[in-house]
Amino acid sequence: MFFQKLKTPGIAHVSYVLGEKEAAIVVDPRRDVDAYLRLAHENSLQIQFILETHRQEDFVIGSLELARLTGAKIVTLDHPLFGHSDIRLQDGEELELSGLKLRALHTPGHTPESTCYAVYLDEAPTVAWGVFTGDTLFIGEAGRTDLTDPLKTSEHALQLFDSIRNKLLPLGDQTLVWPAHGSGSVCGGNIAERDESTLGFERTTNPAFELTRDEFVAAKLHERIPRPPYFTLMEKLNLEGGAALAKPWSSIPWLPPKKFASELQQGLVLDTRDPEAFAGGHVPESVSVWLKGLPVFGGWVATETTSVYLVLADAGDAESAILALARLGIDRVEAILAGGFDAWRDAGLPISQSRTIAPKELEASHSEFAILDVRDDVEFEDEGHIEGASHLYVGYLEEHLKKVASSLREKSSVAVVCSVGHRAGLATSILRRHGFARVANLLGGMTAWQHLKLPVSKGKAQSITTPDIEGERK
Amino acid sequence: MFFQKLKTPGIAHVSYVLGEKEAAIVVDPRRDVDAYLRLAHENSLQIQFILETHRQEDFVIGSLELARLTGAKIVTLDHPLFGHSDIRLQDGEELELSGLKLRALHTPGHTPESTCYAVYLDEAPTVAWGVFTGDTLFIGEAGRTDLTDPLKTSEHALQLFDSIRNKLLPLGDQTLVWPAHGSGSVCGGNIAERDESTLGFERTTNPAFELTRDEFVAAKLHERIPRPPYFTLMEKLNLEGGAALAKPWSSIPWLPPKKFASELQQGLVLDTRDPEAFAGGHVPESVSVWLKGLPVFGGWVATETTSVYLVLADAGDAESAILALARLGIDRVEAILAGGFDAWRDAGLPISQSRTIAPKELEASHSEFAILDVRDDVEFEDEGHIEGASHLYVGYLEEHLKKVASSLREKSSVAVVCSVGHRAGLATSILRRHGFARVANLLGGMTAWQHLKLPVSKGKAQSITTPDIEGERK
Amino acid sequence: MFFQKLKTPGIAHVSYVLGEKEAAIVVDPRRDVDAYLRLAHENSLQIQFILETHRQEDFVIGSLELARLTGAKIVTLDHPLFGHSDIRLQDGEELELSGLKLRALHTPGHTPESTCYAVYLDEAPTVAWGVFTGDTLFIGEAGRTDLTDPLKTSEHALQLFDSIRNKLLPLGDQTLVWPAHGSGSVCGGNIAERDESTLGFERTTNPAFELTRDEFVAAKLHERIPRPPYFTLMEKLNLEGGAALAKPWSSIPWLPPKKFASELQQGLVLDTRDPEAFAGGHVPESVSVWLKGLPVFGGWVATETTSVYLVLADAGDAESAILALARLGIDRVEAILAGGFDAWRDAGLPISQSRTIAPKELEASHSEFAILDVRDDVEFEDEGHIEGASHLYVGYLEEHLKKVASSLREKSSVAVVCSVGHRAGLATSILRRHGFARVANLLGGMTAWQHLKLPVSKGKAQSITTPDIEGERK
Amino acid sequence: MFFQKLKTPGIAHVSYVLGEKEAAIVVDPRRDVDAYLRLAHENSLQIQFILETHRQEDFVIGSLELARLTGAKIVTLDHPLFGHSDIRLQDGEELELSGLKLRALHTPGHTPESTCYAVYLDEAPTVAWGVFTGDTLFIGEAGRTDLTDPLKTSEHALQLFDSIRNKLLPLGDQTLVWPAHGSGSVCGGNIAERDESTLGFERTTNPAFELTRDEFVAAKLHERIPRPPYFTLMEKLNLEGGAALAKPWSSIPWLPPKKFASELQQGLVLDTRDPEAFAGGHVPESVSVWLKGLPVFGGWVATETTSVYLVLADAGDAESAILALARLGIDRVEAILAGGFDAWRDAGLPISQSRTIAPKELEASHSEFAILDVRDDVEFEDEGHIEGASHLYVGYLEEHLKKVASSLREKSSVAVVCSVGHRAGLATSILRRHGFARVANLLGGMTAWQHLKLPVSKGKAQSITTPDIEGERK
């Protein structure tokens, strides 16, 4: 028996390798499949099946590529939204692997094709050992239900509620829960930080079980998690089994500052250093996306057609940065700045700086600053915000710049706020790109603000662009 | 929330780091504590408590050293067999860590002081999330009950049965099970290979729950797991919180062949290469303990007073070999052979070879060979053995050489058998050290034998030394 | 200024990266070019030129691939044996790199197109700092002159003598010497172990300078270094700039023992474990090539059309084994045995063993053994051999089996001898494949034999197959 | 033959391992000796001798500790400034190692006891292969002569001139040169970037050979390299063979922000992030020493009695930061900030920011800024500086704050300038600690300034504190 979780950093995705004797399955592999191959080799396992729980939206899957390299069969529910599988199971049908059985459970709600797989061991053929729950049931949360059609959020919430109650709950309290995402994923609202749970523990703590049907639907309608723009591309690629990596990352050129400068005119510069370093000095017009945020926010600022130019804190970050983008289908990384920002700086090339501000300093000079909170709706409303703050999620900033401008009114400066300063750094860089001259990133964000017991408001604010965005999202 | 299992290779020991916010506990740390420190540093955790489930027998613990380095408090049950703790809990008493609660459950049986710790999260203060079960409950097995007094095996079995039923079972099916050992440990008979389970799944599959009280006692009496000689030292050291590592492993000298040869006269040469390589050529009188077997069998052939000389397959194996021995309290590694066996060989120093034999070859020349099976009692009796084989566990070989000799009678050669060839390699080297000239290691052991469907017997055999050993063990 | 040697293990090849300011050159890159890219990235260097000293014979070069990935220009002498270069220098012509100058020196002898590159720094434009000598001048040796046409060995020796005297010597004593190969290469006879030297130090110690013209020619005629069969393919590929790696090594399947067994019928099993382990047990018919010998001897037993099946000591050896073969153009590695020989053994599949023998044991039972020495001519003749030994270089064994058989005459057993036991292990496995039943590998070889001061003969022996081989080689 | 250079990062120190057969020497080992032990183990070498070229001033040596761990003998010249050696050679005396000979050459000048060791190989007993030159001869430079007594700089320069001419030059052009420091060391003024050279190449390019006796003395008098304060402690420790590491680095506590904040009152906070990140936000009163500058500048701001608190860019930097300080004898690292600056920031603890300024921005607002150049004298005078800049080496800043203040006169802001911004970042943090409110770090420093072709002056400026510092240094 071999069992290992593989987490994909930044997107809180979890894939699984389950081996029994010489055979193994991989559940929900990501685009870069080397890690699965290595695990199999080191543990003398043959990957025989690749199971998909649903058509992932937040990363490109690696099913086809892994199948090509190993000869494994791709296994899914028999549903039109799985466009490419070799073995298509009916609801309740079982797959066998060296005595171990995996039973497919159709659990629509998050998406129509969503499938869970209950695992039964030889020694207890009727008692589920564990269940791969995909995005149907997370630890402490259920999947979001607004993705396929925001207008049908409540209908899908009802489906999901029933799937969880009728398909998962009967597996019993003892069942281990193995979801496709953990805390921090954009695929669920409030996933717990812990990675280990059971159906029985979820039954007593997870809102999906604690709420009534109506309460559950209301909660889902209240969720309003941002929908990253790259989801559409992911759905398209994953319908057909995903895509192999476009090229080895080592083939991307590293350009010296002047050459980098001359080429980047046609593209977007992403700076993956920390917000403080970015504030201290950066390539003009560059966008600040800290390294650990790149796996998500890279997809908010670039698409598969964007020419990306990277500024890294360290040459050793190249592989993870490029993979983070590749998992979002962003393959056109044109160049990396050789020598990093230091080389740029020392070459006398133009430099921009932006401002940071500490909480007490902002509190003291409150009157000079318009405050723009770029967290998501729930964070803003439920966790509290600075009195008088405008609100617009960082991802929607670029399309609503005029409204942002008008909302700031007569204030000469803007303080951008998020939870600790990363998204505010991104927002700061976007505003600066678009001509906002005096923008400061609140260091430590609301986390520091609240540690200092500075005053906060709760509840719905006058969101800058509420009408349009709601329209888009409905 | 941070949760990580750390497995100690070779002894199937599992320790745990559980963090909540900035604080963390370590459960059952091993002697070399660097891994805990690193995890804490990388995850910004302060180790505040060190919990012990019992006085470990199969390795030296690192509680005192970890406490010294971190300022953490050592937490145990209030019991005389915990000689050194800072916080001594009563049965049922709770410890708090950033909102998370750990309740001590006194669960005697494996040993008198054995304690489990149920973990309760803030969000569900009455429903156990998981339980650290020490050696009380393993996955698929319960702890052995013959250790503290073999004559009281059945009495302890009854205690253990009650502890499991009355203290653990009430925690509920949803409870995650985190034992101190996994498959392969000498602390339990038949631990399952999987590392993930719940009380509910154990309730339906683990013999500890499936058997009646009487059946459970009978099963425990039947177990007869070997008791390694180093257990006594471990118990003594661990009563006082274990011991820090004696010295950095890099300070052990690497000697060239001739110098190594001249010094090793006073010591024991351990060769950690594979049995095939050992058979092909080795330092005369050396003992063959393959690298992955060293963490257990090192302690059967050496003690804290043995001067050990190491022959390694690869210079890179030094650290793990030395740590494996150190975890058993064997600190007197005097030297490593620089350049490994190759250097010895090329220096023209004396070389011994031993024989290997393939199953079909043994089958064909059956009449020439006395067969000696060195697996443990249960393997020999229940899993089948070669017809006519004598039986003596590898660990008892050295004390019973005369009986071995007499049992082999007129046969000119001995074929030594274990499950695949590692322990048989060790046994072969011991026999050769003691003058048995014609000894062959059955390659692939009973595993290969049975794959080939060659004939096997089951049931109790005329064990070579039954009376004495039984006497010792009773 | 950046300067780094990159050694290619096993073939003693040395390539160089020389950087000045932001620009760099690579001299004589090997097929797998990732290491050059990484060095460039980490040191903020742009690879602008790829220099070739000659059409390498002992590995596939990576010039074209590196040029493709970096945009660098390939630089060679303007000679027909360089089929693919972008910049074709005349003898004496210079290339500039950020102020540093590289002057091409046509130095025929080893091969007709051989070129050295003298390096001049800005601060001393007329005093050579160092010289890339390719296979023209090694440390302690000069390149072999029998490769392009064995019948013209003496003519080429004269050329080489003149090239060294007339082109290199004038550069001056202070010049650092950077050859394309170090000790252990098949491209030169007796290369020194040290990697650092100067023209001045070579002038007083290297036979190329110490000998007269006639003595030098005589020495070259005496050399008789084996010519590996893969040289022909290398020459063909390298004429056009080499070849990119065929596929990522992680895409090669790892098969469980039975599947491996069923497929390998059409191929060749290479076992890269140490000779002692191979002797202790191995896959029948497999060929023993220890891991560090694979980069050369892999090419003696396999070709670009051989289907290779690998048995490794450790899963971690896969990458280096596959690269070692790929560098010889052997791309058809069909599978790796999952779990290594242990898995094969435990599956009860057929096992062969072979014999090892220690020097004293051989000395004692001299009369039973025919002795076959498989070292090269010079080792056999000049370094001494066992009295009465037959002689045939390991690489020629397979084509001359009948003569081997006849030479062994009435002796029932063969002892195979090399310097320490690696090549003898290979020879043993070849003989066993071809039906020689009783073959033993002399452990420690002549090295141990001579440490023990056992008797040796010197001078030319009755080589088994002298006439044929000489014919082939002339 | 085994030969390897080991560079110590940040201080440009080079130590050497030279092995012949089974024996090896180490030349000038640093305090942390693990790297030497590993090399020896991996290459089957016994370290037999430890050679010292002089009593190092810029790091703690590891001779005694390495001798303790290996049994090697410490070898030096027989001179009172070597207080601890086992073998004390006379000038010209030889040491033998497996046939290789090392001849001691007394070469006073840099220091009175300075010794070079010429290496002779068996094959050329009268022609030097290479020479370990310590701080007597660097590549492109000679050692500084002001250390032991600044008033005798010229006298020592004469000695050094003679040592180089009379002791080294006769070894011949072919001799490889292996100095104890490379480019960037504080032990020599203008060491070349290349690491490879020969006496012959130095003879034609190194000022030590090109200048006349008088010119050489004049050049030495002109050098004025700063003398770090830690040199005194190094000399004291190294007189007796150096010191073992005080404790394993993993034993240093990592404290969460609030605990870190409460403890650091008694100590000095060193922030090893890049200057841009430091500028964007930092712990108030902390000192900015970028990670790669720590091995030198750590010793300008802390001493062996300073309680140091570290803020790191990455948890993975801990080992190198602590070792860098330990090599300077700074062992009292009391704590590391767990979670780095991010954790501090998010905890709402006080934050300071400082300003950065780009060259063009400074040029444009020239009139507002007093400019303070903190490079060393030679950089300032010979490489050019901004018109009107005051000058004081960064290391002397703290003792001359009043003069700095007065020199800035009426200007409201200070722009601090170095070559690229690292030392200016350090200077900025020191000024800020001492109450200078408006200080900006010129990003890219003079490197960027000159790339932009902005105006520079050359020659001696009105140095702020010339009289005192000169006094100290004379």
CSV table of N, CA, C and O in Angstrom, one decimal, chain A residues 1-3 5 20 121 123-124 127-129 173-176 178 192-201 204-205, chain B residues 1-3 5 20 121 123-124 127-129 173-176 178 192-201 204-205:
chain,number,residue,atom,x,y,z
A,1,MET,N,0.9,-1.2,0.0
A,1,MET,CA,0.0,0.0,0.0
A,1,MET,C,0.9,1.2,0.0
A,1,MET,O,1.8,1.4,0.8
A,2,PHE,N,0.6,2.1,-0.9
A,2,PHE,CA,1.3,3.4,-1.0
A,2,PHE,C,0.3,4.5,-1.1
A,2,PHE,O,-0.6,4.4,-2.0
A,3,PHE,N,0.5,5.6,-0.4
A,3,PHE,CA,-0.5,6.6,-0.5
A,3,PHE,C,0.2,7.9,-0.3
A,3,PHE,O,0.9,8.1,0.7
A,5,LYS,N,-0.1,12.3,-0.9
A,5,LYS,CA,-0.7,13.5,-1.4
A,5,LYS,C,0.4,14.4,-2.0
A,5,LYS,O,1.5,14.5,-1.5
A,20,GLU,N,-1.1,-0.1,-4.8
A,20,GLU,CA,-1.4,-1.4,-4.1
A,20,GLU,C,-0.6,-2.4,-4.9
A,20,GLU,O,-0.7,-2.5,-6.1
A,121,LEU,N,-11.1,-1.4,0.6
A,121,LEU,CA,-10.0,-2.3,0.7
A,121,LEU,C,-10.5,-3.8,0.7
A,121,LEU,O,-11.6,-4.0,1.1
A,123,GLU,N,-9.8,-6.0,2.8
A,123,GLU,CA,-10.2,-6.5,4.1
A,123,GLU,C,-11.5,-6.0,4.6
A,123,GLU,O,-12.0,-6.5,5.7
A,124,ALA,N,-12.1,-5.1,3.9
A,124,ALA,CA,-13.4,-4.6,4.4
A,124,ALA,C,-14.2,-4.1,3.2
A,124,ALA,O,-14.3,-2.9,2.9
A,127,VAL,N,-17.0,-1.4,3.7
A,127,VAL,CA,-16.8,-0.2,4.6
A,127,VAL,C,-15.8,0.7,3.9
A,127,VAL,O,-14.6,0.3,3.7
A,128,ALA,N,-16.2,1.9,3.5
A,128,ALA,CA,-15.3,2.8,2.8
A,128,ALA,C,-14.1,3.2,3.6
A,128,ALA,O,-14.3,3.6,4.8
A,129,TRP,N,-12.9,3.0,3.1
A,129,TRP,CA,-11.7,3.5,3.8
A,129,TRP,C,-11.6,5.0,3.6
A,129,TRP,O,-11.4,5.7,4.6
A,173,ASP,N,-19.1,7.6,8.9
A,173,ASP,CA,-18.2,8.5,9.7
A,173,ASP,C,-16.8,8.1,9.5
A,173,ASP,O,-15.9,9.0,9.7
A,174,GLN,N,-16.5,6.9,9.4
A,174,GLN,CA,-15.1,6.4,9.4
A,174,GLN,C,-14.3,6.8,8.1
A,174,GLN,O,-13.1,6.6,8.1
A,175,THR,N,-15.0,7.3,7.1
A,175,THR,CA,-14.4,7.5,5.8
A,175,THR,C,-13.4,8.7,5.8
A,175,THR,O,-13.8,9.8,6.1
A,176,LEU,N,-12.2,8.4,5.4
A,176,LEU,CA,-11.2,9.5,5.2
A,176,LEU,C,-11.6,10.4,4.0
A,176,LEU,O,-12.1,9.9,3.0
A,178,TRP,N,-10.5,13.0,1.0
A,178,TRP,CA,-9.4,13.5,0.3
A,178,TRP,C,-9.9,14.4,-0.9
A,178,TRP,O,-10.1,13.9,-2.0
A,192,ALA,N,-11.0,24.7,5.3
A,192,ALA,CA,-10.2,24.7,6.6
A,192,ALA,C,-8.7,24.5,6.3
A,192,ALA,O,-8.3,24.0,5.2
A,193,GLU,N,-7.9,25.0,7.2
A,193,GLU,CA,-6.5,24.9,7.1
A,193,GLU,C,-5.9,23.5,7.2
A,193,GLU,O,-4.9,23.1,6.7
A,194,ARG,N,-6.7,22.7,8.0
A,194,ARG,CA,-6.1,21.3,8.2
A,194,ARG,C,-6.4,20.5,7.0
A,194,ARG,O,-7.3,20.7,6.2
A,195,ASP,N,-5.5,19.5,6.7
A,195,ASP,CA,-5.6,18.7,5.5
A,195,ASP,C,-6.1,17.3,5.8
A,195,ASP,O,-6.2,16.5,4.9
A,196,GLU,N,-6.4,17.0,7.1
A,196,GLU,CA,-6.8,15.6,7.4
A,196,GLU,C,-8.2,15.7,8.0
A,196,GLU,O,-8.5,16.5,8.9
A,197,SER,N,-9.1,14.9,7.5
A,197,SER,CA,-10.4,14.8,8.1
A,197,SER,C,-11.1,13.5,7.7
A,197,SER,O,-10.6,12.7,6.9
A,198,THR,N,-12.3,13.4,8.3
A,198,THR,CA,-13.1,12.2,8.0
A,198,THR,C,-14.5,12.7,7.8
A,198,THR,O,-14.9,13.8,8.2
A,199,LEU,N,-15.3,11.9,7.1
A,199,LEU,CA,-16.7,12.3,6.9
A,199,LEU,C,-17.4,12.5,8.3
A,199,LEU,O,-18.2,13.5,8.4
A,200,GLY,N,-17.1,11.7,9.3
A,200,GLY,CA,-17.7,11.9,10.6
A,200,GLY,C,-17.4,13.2,11.2
A,200,GLY,O,-18.2,13.9,11.8
A,201,PHE,N,-16.1,13.6,11.1
A,201,PHE,CA,-15.7,14.9,11.6
A,201,PHE,C,-16.3,16.1,10.8
A,201,PHE,O,-16.8,17.1,11.4
A,204,THR,N,-19.9,16.9,11.7
A,204,THR,CA,-20.2,17.7,12.9
A,204,THR,C,-19.7,19.1,12.8
A,204,THR,O,-19.9,19.9,13.7
A,205,THR,N,-18.9,19.4,11.7
A,205,THR,CA,-18.2,20.7,11.7
A,205,THR,C,-18.4,21.4,10.4
A,205,THR,O,-18.3,22.7,10.3
B,1,MET,N,-2.9,26.0,11.0
B,1,MET,CA,-2.9,24.5,11.3
B,1,MET,C,-1.7,23.9,10.5
B,1,MET,O,-1.7,24.0,9.3
B,2,PHE,N,-0.9,23.2,11.2
B,2,PHE,CA,0.2,22.5,10.5
B,2,PHE,C,0.2,21.1,11.1
B,2,PHE,O,0.1,20.9,12.3
B,3,PHE,N,0.3,20.1,10.2
B,3,PHE,CA,0.3,18.7,10.7
B,3,PHE,C,1.3,17.9,9.8
B,3,PHE,O,1.1,17.9,8.6
B,5,LYS,N,3.6,14.1,9.7
B,5,LYS,CA,4.2,12.9,10.2
B,5,LYS,C,5.6,12.9,9.8
B,5,LYS,O,6.0,13.2,8.6
B,20,GLU,N,-0.5,25.0,15.6
B,20,GLU,CA,-1.7,25.8,15.5
B,20,GLU,C,-1.2,27.2,15.8
B,20,GLU,O,-0.6,27.5,16.8
B,121,LEU,N,-10.5,20.2,18.3
B,121,LEU,CA,-10.3,21.5,17.7
B,121,LEU,C,-11.3,22.5,18.3
B,121,LEU,O,-12.4,22.1,18.8
B,123,GLU,N,-13.4,24.3,16.8
B,123,GLU,CA,-14.7,24.4,16.1
B,123,GLU,C,-15.6,23.2,16.5
B,123,GLU,O,-16.7,23.1,16.2
B,124,ALA,N,-15.0,22.2,17.3
B,124,ALA,CA,-15.8,21.1,17.7
B,124,ALA,C,-15.3,20.5,19.0
B,124,ALA,O,-14.7,19.5,19.0
B,127,VAL,N,-16.0,16.7,19.8
B,127,VAL,CA,-15.9,15.6,18.9
B,127,VAL,C,-14.4,15.5,18.6
B,127,VAL,O,-13.7,16.4,18.1
B,128,ALA,N,-13.8,14.3,18.8
B,128,ALA,CA,-12.4,14.2,18.6
B,128,ALA,C,-12.0,14.3,17.2
B,128,ALA,O,-12.7,13.6,16.3
B,129,TRP,N,-11.0,15.0,16.8
B,129,TRP,CA,-10.5,15.1,15.5
B,129,TRP,C,-9.6,13.9,15.2
B,129,TRP,O,-9.8,13.2,14.2
B,173,ASP,N,-16.2,7.0,15.6
B,173,ASP,CA,-15.8,6.5,14.3
B,173,ASP,C,-15.0,7.6,13.5
B,173,ASP,O,-14.1,7.2,12.7
B,174,GLN,N,-15.3,8.8,13.7
B,174,GLN,CA,-14.7,9.9,12.9
B,174,GLN,C,-13.3,10.2,13.3
B,174,GLN,O,-12.6,11.0,12.6
B,175,THR,N,-12.8,9.6,14.3
B,175,THR,CA,-11.5,10.0,14.9
B,175,THR,C,-10.3,9.5,14.0
B,175,THR,O,-10.2,8.3,13.8
B,176,LEU,N,-9.4,10.4,13.6
B,176,LEU,CA,-8.2,10.0,12.9
B,176,LEU,C,-7.3,9.3,13.9
B,176,LEU,O,-7.1,9.7,15.0
B,178,TRP,N,-3.5,8.1,14.8
B,178,TRP,CA,-2.1,8.4,14.6
B,178,TRP,C,-1.2,7.6,15.5
B,178,TRP,O,-0.8,8.1,16.6
B,192,ALA,N,-0.8,-2.9,9.6
B,192,ALA,CA,-1.2,-2.8,8.2
B,192,ALA,C,-0.2,-1.9,7.5
B,192,ALA,O,0.5,-1.0,8.1
B,193,GLU,N,-0.1,-2.0,6.2
B,193,GLU,CA,0.8,-1.2,5.4
B,193,GLU,C,0.3,0.2,5.2
B,193,GLU,O,1.1,1.1,5.0
B,194,ARG,N,-1.0,0.4,5.3
B,194,ARG,CA,-1.5,1.8,5.1
B,194,ARG,C,-1.2,2.6,6.3
B,194,ARG,O,-1.2,2.1,7.4
B,195,ASP,N,-1.0,3.9,6.1
B,195,ASP,CA,-0.7,4.8,7.2
B,195,ASP,C,-1.8,5.7,7.6
B,195,ASP,O,-1.7,6.5,8.5
B,196,GLU,N,-3.0,5.6,6.9
B,196,GLU,CA,-4.1,6.4,7.2
B,196,GLU,C,-5.3,5.6,7.7
B,196,GLU,O,-5.6,4.6,7.0
B,197,SER,N,-5.8,6.0,8.8
B,197,SER,CA,-7.0,5.2,9.2
B,197,SER,C,-7.8,6.1,10.2
B,197,SER,O,-7.4,7.2,10.6
B,198,THR,N,-9.0,5.5,10.5
B,198,THR,CA,-9.9,6.2,11.5
B,198,THR,C,-10.3,5.1,12.5
B,198,THR,O,-10.3,3.9,12.2
B,199,LEU,N,-10.8,5.6,13.7
B,199,LEU,CA,-11.3,4.6,14.6
B,199,LEU,C,-12.4,3.8,14.0
B,199,LEU,O,-12.5,2.6,14.3
B,200,GLY,N,-13.3,4.4,13.2
B,200,GLY,CA,-14.4,3.7,12.6
B,200,GLY,C,-13.9,2.6,11.7
B,200,GLY,O,-14.5,1.5,11.7
B,201,PHE,N,-12.9,2.9,10.9
B,201,PHE,CA,-12.4,1.9,10.0
B,201,PHE,C,-11.7,0.8,10.7
B,201,PHE,O,-11.8,-0.4,10.4
B,204,THR,N,-14.0,-1.9,12.3
B,204,THR,CA,-14.5,-2.9,11.4
B,204,THR,C,-13.4,-3.8,10.8
B,204,THR,O,-13.8,-4.8,10.2
B,205,THR,N,-12.2,-3.5,11.0
B,205,THR,CA,-11.1,-4.3,10.4
B,205,THR,C,-10.0,-4.7,11.4
B,205,THR,O,-9.3,-5.7,11.1
